[in-house]
GROMACS .gro file of C-alpha atoms in nm:
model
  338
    1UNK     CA    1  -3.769   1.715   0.529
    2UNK     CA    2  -3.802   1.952   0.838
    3UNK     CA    3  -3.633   1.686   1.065
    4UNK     CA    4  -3.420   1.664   0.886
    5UNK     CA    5  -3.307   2.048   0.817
    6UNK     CA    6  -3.332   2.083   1.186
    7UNK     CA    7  -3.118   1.745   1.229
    8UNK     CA    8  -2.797   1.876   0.980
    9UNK     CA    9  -2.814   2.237   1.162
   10UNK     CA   10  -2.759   2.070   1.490
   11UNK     CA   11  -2.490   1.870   1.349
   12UNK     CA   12  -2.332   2.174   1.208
   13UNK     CA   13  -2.341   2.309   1.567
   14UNK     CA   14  -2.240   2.029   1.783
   15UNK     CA   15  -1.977   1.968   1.480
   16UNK     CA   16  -1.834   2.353   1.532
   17UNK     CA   17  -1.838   2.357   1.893
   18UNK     CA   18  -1.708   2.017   1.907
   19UNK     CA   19  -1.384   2.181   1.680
   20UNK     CA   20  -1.420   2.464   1.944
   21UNK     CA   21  -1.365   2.223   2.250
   22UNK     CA   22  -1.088   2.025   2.048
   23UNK     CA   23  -0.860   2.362   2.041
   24UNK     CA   24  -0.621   2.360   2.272
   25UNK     CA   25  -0.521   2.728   2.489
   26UNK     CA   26  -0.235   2.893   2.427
   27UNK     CA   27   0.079   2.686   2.674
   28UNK     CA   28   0.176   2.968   2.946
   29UNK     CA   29   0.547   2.963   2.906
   30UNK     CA   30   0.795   3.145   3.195
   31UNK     CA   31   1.112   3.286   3.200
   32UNK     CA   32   1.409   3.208   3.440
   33UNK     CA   33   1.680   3.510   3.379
   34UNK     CA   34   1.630   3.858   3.259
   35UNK     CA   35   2.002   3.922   3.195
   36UNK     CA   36   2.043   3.825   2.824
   37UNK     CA   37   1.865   3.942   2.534
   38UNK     CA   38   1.721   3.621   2.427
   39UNK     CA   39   1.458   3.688   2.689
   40UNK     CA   40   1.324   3.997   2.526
   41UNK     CA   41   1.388   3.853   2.192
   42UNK     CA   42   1.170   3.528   2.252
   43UNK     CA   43   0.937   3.678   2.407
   44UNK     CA   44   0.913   3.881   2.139
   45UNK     CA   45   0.864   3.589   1.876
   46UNK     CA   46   0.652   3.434   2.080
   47UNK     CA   47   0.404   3.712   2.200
   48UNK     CA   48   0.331   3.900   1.907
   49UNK     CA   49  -0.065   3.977   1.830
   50UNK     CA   50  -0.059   3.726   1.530
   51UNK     CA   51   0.197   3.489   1.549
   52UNK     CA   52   0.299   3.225   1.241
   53UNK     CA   53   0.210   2.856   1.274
   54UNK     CA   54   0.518   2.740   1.394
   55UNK     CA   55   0.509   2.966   1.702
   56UNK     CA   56   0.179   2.948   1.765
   57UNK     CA   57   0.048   2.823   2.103
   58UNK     CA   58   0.319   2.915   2.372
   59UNK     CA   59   0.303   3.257   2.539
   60UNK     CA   60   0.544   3.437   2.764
   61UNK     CA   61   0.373   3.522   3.091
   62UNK     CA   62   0.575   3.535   3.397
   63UNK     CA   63   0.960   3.580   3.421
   64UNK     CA   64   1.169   3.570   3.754
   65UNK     CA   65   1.456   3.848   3.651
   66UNK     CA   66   1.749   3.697   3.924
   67UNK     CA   67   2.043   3.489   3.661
   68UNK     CA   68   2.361   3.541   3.797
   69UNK     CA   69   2.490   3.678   4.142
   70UNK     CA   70   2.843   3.820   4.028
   71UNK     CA   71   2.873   3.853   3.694
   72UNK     CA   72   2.875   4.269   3.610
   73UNK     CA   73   2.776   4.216   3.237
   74UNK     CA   74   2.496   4.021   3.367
   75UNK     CA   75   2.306   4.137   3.615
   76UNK     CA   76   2.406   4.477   3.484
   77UNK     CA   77   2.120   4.431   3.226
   78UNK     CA   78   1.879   4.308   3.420
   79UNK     CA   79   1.656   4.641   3.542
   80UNK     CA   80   1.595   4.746   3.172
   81UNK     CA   81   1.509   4.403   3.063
   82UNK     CA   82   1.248   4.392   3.305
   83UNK     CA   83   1.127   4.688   3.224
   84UNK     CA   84   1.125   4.577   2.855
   85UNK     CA   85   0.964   4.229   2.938
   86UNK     CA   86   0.669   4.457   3.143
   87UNK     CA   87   0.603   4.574   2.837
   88UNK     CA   88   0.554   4.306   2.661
   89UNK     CA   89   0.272   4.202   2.902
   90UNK     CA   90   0.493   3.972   3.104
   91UNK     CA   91   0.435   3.952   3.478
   92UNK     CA   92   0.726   3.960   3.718
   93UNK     CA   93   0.734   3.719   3.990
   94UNK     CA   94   0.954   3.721   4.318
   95UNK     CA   95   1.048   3.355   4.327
   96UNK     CA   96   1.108   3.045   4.072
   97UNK     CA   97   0.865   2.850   4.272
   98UNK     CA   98   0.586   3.151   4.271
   99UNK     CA   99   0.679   3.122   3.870
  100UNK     CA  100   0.661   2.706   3.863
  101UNK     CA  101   0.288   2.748   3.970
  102UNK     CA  102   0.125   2.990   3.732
  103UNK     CA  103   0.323   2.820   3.414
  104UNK     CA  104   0.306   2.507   3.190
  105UNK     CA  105   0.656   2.534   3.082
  106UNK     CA  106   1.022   2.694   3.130
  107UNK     CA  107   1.258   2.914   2.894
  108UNK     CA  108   1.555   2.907   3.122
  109UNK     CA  109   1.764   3.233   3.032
  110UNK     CA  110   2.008   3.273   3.288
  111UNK     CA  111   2.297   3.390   3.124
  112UNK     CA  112   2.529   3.222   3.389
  113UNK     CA  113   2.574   2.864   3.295
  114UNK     CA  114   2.682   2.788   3.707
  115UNK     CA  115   2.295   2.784   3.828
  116UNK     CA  116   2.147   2.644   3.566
  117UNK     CA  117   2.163   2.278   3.743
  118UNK     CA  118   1.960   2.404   4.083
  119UNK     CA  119   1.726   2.584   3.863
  120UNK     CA  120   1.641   2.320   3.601
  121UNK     CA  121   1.601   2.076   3.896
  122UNK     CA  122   1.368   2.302   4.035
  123UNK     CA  123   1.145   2.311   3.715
  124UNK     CA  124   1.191   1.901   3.711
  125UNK     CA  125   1.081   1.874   3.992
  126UNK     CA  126   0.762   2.062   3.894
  127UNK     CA  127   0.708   1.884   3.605
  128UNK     CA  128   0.749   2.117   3.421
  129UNK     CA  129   0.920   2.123   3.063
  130UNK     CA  130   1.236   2.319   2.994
  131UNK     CA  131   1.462   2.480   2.706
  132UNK     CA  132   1.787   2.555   2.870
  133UNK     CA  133   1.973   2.825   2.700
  134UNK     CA  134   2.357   2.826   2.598
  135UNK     CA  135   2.528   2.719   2.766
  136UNK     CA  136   2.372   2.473   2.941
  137UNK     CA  137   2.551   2.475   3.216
  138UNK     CA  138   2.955   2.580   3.331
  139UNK     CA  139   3.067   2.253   3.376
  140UNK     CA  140   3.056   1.904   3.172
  141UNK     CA  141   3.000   1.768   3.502
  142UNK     CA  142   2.724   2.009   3.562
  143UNK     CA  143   2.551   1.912   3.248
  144UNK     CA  144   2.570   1.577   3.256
  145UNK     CA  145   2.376   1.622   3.620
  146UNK     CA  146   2.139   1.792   3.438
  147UNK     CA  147   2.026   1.528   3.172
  148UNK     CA  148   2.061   1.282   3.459
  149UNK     CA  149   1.795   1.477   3.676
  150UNK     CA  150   1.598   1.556   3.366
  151UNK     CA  151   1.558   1.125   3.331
  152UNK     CA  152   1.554   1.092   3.693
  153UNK     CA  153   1.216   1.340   3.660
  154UNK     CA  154   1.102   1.212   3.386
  155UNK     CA  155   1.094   1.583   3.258
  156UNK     CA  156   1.269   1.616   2.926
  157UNK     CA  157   1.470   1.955   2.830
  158UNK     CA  158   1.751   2.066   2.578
  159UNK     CA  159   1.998   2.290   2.525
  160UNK     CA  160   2.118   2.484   2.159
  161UNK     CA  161   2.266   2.800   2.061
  162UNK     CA  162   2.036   2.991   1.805
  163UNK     CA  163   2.334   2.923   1.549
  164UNK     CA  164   2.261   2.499   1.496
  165UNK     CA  165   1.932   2.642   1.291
  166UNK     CA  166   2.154   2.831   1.031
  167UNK     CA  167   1.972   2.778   0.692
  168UNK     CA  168   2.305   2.633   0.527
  169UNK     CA  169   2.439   2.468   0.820
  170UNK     CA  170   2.076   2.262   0.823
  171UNK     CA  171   2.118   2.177   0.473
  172UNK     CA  172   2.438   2.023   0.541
  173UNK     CA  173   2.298   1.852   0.804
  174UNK     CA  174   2.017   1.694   0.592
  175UNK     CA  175   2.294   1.560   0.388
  176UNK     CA  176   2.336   1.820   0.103
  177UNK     CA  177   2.682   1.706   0.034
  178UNK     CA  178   2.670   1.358   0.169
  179UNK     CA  179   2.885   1.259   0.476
  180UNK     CA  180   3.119   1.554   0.601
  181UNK     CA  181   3.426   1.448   0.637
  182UNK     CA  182   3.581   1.794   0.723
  183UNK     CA  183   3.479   2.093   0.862
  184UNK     CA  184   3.542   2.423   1.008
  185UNK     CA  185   3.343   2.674   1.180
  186UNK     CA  186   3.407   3.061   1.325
  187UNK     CA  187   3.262   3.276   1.590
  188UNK     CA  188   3.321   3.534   1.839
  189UNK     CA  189   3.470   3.406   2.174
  190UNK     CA  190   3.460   3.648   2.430
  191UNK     CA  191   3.573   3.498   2.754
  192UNK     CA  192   3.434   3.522   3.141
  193UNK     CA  193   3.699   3.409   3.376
  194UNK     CA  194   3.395   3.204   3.538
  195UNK     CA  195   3.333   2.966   3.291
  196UNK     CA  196   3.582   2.731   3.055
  197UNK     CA  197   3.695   2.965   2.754
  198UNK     CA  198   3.479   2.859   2.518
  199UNK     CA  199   3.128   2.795   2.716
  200UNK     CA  200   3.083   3.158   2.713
  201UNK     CA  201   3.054   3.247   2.325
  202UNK     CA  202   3.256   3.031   2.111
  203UNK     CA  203   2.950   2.776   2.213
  204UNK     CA  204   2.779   2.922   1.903
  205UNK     CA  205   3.075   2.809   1.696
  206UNK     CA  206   3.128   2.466   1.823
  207UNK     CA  207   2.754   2.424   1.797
  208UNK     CA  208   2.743   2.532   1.425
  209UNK     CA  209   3.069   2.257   1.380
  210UNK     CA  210   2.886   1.959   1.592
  211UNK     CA  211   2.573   2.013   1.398
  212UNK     CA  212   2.704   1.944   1.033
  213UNK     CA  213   2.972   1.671   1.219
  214UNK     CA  214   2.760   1.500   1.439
  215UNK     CA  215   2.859   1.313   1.748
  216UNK     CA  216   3.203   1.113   1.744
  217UNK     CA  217   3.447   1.347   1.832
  218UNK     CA  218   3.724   1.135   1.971
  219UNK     CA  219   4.055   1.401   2.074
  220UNK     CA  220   4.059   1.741   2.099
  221UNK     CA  221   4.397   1.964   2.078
  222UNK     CA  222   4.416   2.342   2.089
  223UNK     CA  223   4.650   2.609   1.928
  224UNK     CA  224   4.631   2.951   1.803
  225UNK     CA  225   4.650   3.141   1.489
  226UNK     CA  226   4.907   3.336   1.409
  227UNK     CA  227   4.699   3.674   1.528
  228UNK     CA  228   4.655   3.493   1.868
  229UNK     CA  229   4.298   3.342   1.813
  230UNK     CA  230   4.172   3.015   1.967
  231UNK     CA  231   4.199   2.723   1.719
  232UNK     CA  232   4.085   2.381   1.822
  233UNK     CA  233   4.081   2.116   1.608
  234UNK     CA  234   3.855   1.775   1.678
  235UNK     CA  235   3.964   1.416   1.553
  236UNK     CA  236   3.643   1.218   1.451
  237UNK     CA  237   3.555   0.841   1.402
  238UNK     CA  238   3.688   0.760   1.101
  239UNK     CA  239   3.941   1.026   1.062
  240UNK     CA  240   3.721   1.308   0.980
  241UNK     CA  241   3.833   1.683   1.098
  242UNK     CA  242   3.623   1.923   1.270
  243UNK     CA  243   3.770   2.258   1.347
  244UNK     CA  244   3.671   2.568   1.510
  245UNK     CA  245   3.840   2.887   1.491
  246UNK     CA  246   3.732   3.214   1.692
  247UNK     CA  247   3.702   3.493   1.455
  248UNK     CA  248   3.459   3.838   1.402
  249UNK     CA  249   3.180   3.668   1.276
  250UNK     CA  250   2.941   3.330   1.155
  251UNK     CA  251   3.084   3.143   0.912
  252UNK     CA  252   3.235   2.775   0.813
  253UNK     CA  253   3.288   2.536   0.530
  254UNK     CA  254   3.205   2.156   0.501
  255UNK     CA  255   3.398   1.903   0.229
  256UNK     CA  256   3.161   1.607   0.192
  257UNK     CA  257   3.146   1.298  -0.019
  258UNK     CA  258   2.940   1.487  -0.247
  259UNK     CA  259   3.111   1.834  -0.222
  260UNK     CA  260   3.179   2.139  -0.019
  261UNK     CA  261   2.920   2.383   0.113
  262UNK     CA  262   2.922   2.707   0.371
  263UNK     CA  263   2.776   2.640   0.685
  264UNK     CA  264   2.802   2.832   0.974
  265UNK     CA  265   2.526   3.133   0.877
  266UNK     CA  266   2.315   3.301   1.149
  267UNK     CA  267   1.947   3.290   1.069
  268UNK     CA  268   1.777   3.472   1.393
  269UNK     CA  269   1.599   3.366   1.643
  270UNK     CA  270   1.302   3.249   1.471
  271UNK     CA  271   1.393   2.871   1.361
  272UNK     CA  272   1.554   2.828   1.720
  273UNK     CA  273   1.193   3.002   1.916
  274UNK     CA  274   0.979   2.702   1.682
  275UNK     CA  275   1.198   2.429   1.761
  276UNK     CA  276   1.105   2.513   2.135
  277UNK     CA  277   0.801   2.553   2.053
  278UNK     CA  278   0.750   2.231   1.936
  279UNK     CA  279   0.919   2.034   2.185
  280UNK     CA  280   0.689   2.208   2.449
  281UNK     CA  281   0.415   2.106   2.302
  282UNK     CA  282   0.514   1.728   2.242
  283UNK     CA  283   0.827   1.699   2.479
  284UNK     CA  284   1.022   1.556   2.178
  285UNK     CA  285   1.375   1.747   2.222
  286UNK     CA  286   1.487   1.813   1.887
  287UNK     CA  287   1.857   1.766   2.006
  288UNK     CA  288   2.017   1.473   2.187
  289UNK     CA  289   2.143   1.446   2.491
  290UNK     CA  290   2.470   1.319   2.357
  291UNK     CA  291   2.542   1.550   2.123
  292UNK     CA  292   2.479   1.861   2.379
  293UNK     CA  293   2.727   1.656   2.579
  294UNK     CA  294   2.970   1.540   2.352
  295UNK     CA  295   2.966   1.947   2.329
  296UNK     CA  296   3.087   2.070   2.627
  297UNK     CA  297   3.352   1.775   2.637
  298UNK     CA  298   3.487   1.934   2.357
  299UNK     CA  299   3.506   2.270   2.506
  300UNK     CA  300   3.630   2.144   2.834
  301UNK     CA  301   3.903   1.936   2.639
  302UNK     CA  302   3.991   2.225   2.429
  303UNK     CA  303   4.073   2.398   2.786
  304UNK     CA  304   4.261   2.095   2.938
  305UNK     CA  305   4.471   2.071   2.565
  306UNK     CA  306   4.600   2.472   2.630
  307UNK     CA  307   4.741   2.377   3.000
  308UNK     CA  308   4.924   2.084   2.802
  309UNK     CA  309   5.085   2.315   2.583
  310UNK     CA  310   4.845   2.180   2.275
  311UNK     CA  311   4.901   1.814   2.348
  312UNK     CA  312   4.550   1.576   2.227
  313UNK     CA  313   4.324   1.536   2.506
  314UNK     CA  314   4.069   1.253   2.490
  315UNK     CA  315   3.742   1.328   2.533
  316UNK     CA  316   3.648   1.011   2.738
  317UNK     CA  317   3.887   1.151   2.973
  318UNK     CA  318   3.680   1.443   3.024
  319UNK     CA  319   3.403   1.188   3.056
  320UNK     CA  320   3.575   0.986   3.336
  321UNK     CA  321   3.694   1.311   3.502
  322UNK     CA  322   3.321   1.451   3.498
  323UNK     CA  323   3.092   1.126   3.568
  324UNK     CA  324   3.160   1.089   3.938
  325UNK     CA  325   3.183   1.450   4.018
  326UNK     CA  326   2.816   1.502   3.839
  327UNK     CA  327   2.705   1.205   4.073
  328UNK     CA  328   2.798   1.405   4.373
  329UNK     CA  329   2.645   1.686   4.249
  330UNK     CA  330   2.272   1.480   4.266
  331UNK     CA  331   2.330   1.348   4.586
  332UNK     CA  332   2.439   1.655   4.734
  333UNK     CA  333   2.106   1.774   4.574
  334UNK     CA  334   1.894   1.486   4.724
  335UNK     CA  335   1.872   1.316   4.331
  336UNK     CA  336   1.950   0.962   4.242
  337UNK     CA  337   2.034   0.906   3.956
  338UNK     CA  338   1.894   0.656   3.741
   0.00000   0.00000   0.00000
């Protein structure tokens, strides 16, 4: 009987530190960018003493402040969000490579979508696996590098605006009213003369659209309202509508085969920080490729449809436009693509 009292307490032991062993440390996540908000706002989310399940394991612990070189709104911000991220118990480093070696994986926050190819190569290169903020870069051409590389690496990353994770505009998604066959959404759209119009802020909009839509988005032509606000409209597969409209705030409707629902609603941060999460810890990007793609060929169409006076613009034709100019971006950059 002894044995075997002393016998089940060592199991007991072995069994606890063997649960002990199995649990894995906390994933030491960096920052690229202190000029945006979403820096201090994931960091937030993801540093906080006890955080929920779904953010559990990933925490903020090195940031390299430098995003963009010339815009004012941009690296206007950057001393107090550094001095905010300090705070937080976030060390500053003086290079991306000096940050590449003391993390596991990268929240690239650069508000300035023009960098954001030379930096995410940088973090393929390293192995290292990467969110890339909106928007994902200022180009199509640019972005489709970017996927390219990430392949190339063997590194995967996405791209979303906080705004896909709306509570309604998920439901929607799911299939709460069946196939949409028409929808609209609205956001701000604040322009920077850097960037095509809509790349810059509208992105939340088009993302909210493209999430309850989906991929398929064949022509693109763009007007105005009759107050002077961008209006694009989408042709999908099928003949189904998509159209986004700048406007004050978050909002949207979807007709479906099974009815009509809002979509369009801004939830936070929260259900955007725990999709990252996730995919950092199994690499599984919660967004295609294509759709984050299909995107910005939207928004570059909607730009190319306003110098035609509103005229349809295919998006394949921002495809074939963008393609070989992406490819000399990865040479130029010593990367072959795939």
């Amino acid at each position: 009987m002894k044995i075997a009292l002393v016998l089940g307490v060592l199991g007991c032991v072995v069994g606890s530190l063997g649960v002990a062993l199995a649990a894995d440390p906390p994933l030491k996540v960096g920052i690229i960018g202190l000029d945006t908000s979403h820096a201090i706002a994931f960091t937030k989310e993801l540093n906080q003493p006890n955080p929920p399940p779904e953010l559990a394991g990933c925490r903020v612990v090195a940031a390299y402040p430098k995003g963009s070189p010339d815009i004012v709104s941009s690296t206007g911000r950057v001393p107090a969000y550094t001095e905010q991220i300090q705070q937080l118990g976030v060390e500053i480093v003086d290079s991306i490579e000096e940050l590449l070696r003391r993390v596991d994986c990268v929240l690239l926050e650069t508000n300035d979508g023009r960098p954001h190819l030379e930096q995410a190569l940088a973090c393929f290169r390293a192995g290292k696996r990467t969110f890339i903020d909106k928007p994902i870069a200022a180009s199509l051409a640019d972005a489709i590098a970017i996927f390219e590389a990430s392949r190339h690496y063997g590194c995967p990353t996405f791209s979303s605006s906080a705004l896909r994770y709306g509570k309604q505009t998920e439901a929607v998604r799911a299939g709460a009213i069946g196939k949409v066959l028409r929808a609209e959404t609205t956001s701000p759209a604040s322009l920077e003369k850097t960037h095509p119009d809509l790349f810059w802020y509208g992105i939340h909009g088009v993302e909210s659209l493209f999430t309850v839509m989906g991929t398929g988005c064949e022509t693109v032509s763009r007007t105005t309202t009759p107050d002077g606000k961008i209006l694009v409209t989408g042709e999908w597969v099928g003949g189904r509508v998509g159209i986004y409209r700048e406007d004050k705030g978050y909002s949207g409707k979807a007709v479906g085969e099974k009815g009509e629902a809002p979509v369009g609603d801004y939830a936070g941060y929260r259900p955007l920080v725990a999709q990252i999460v996730r995919f950092f810890k199994t690499g599984q990007p919660p967004v295609a490729a294509e759709e984050t793609l299909e995107i910005c060929a939207f928004m570059e169409a909607a730009d190319e449809s306003k110098r035609r006076g509103g005229e349809p613009v295919e998006l394949e034709e921002m495809f074939t436009r963008a393609r070989p100019i992406a490819a000399r971006r990865l040479a130029e950059l010593n990367v072959t693509a795939p």
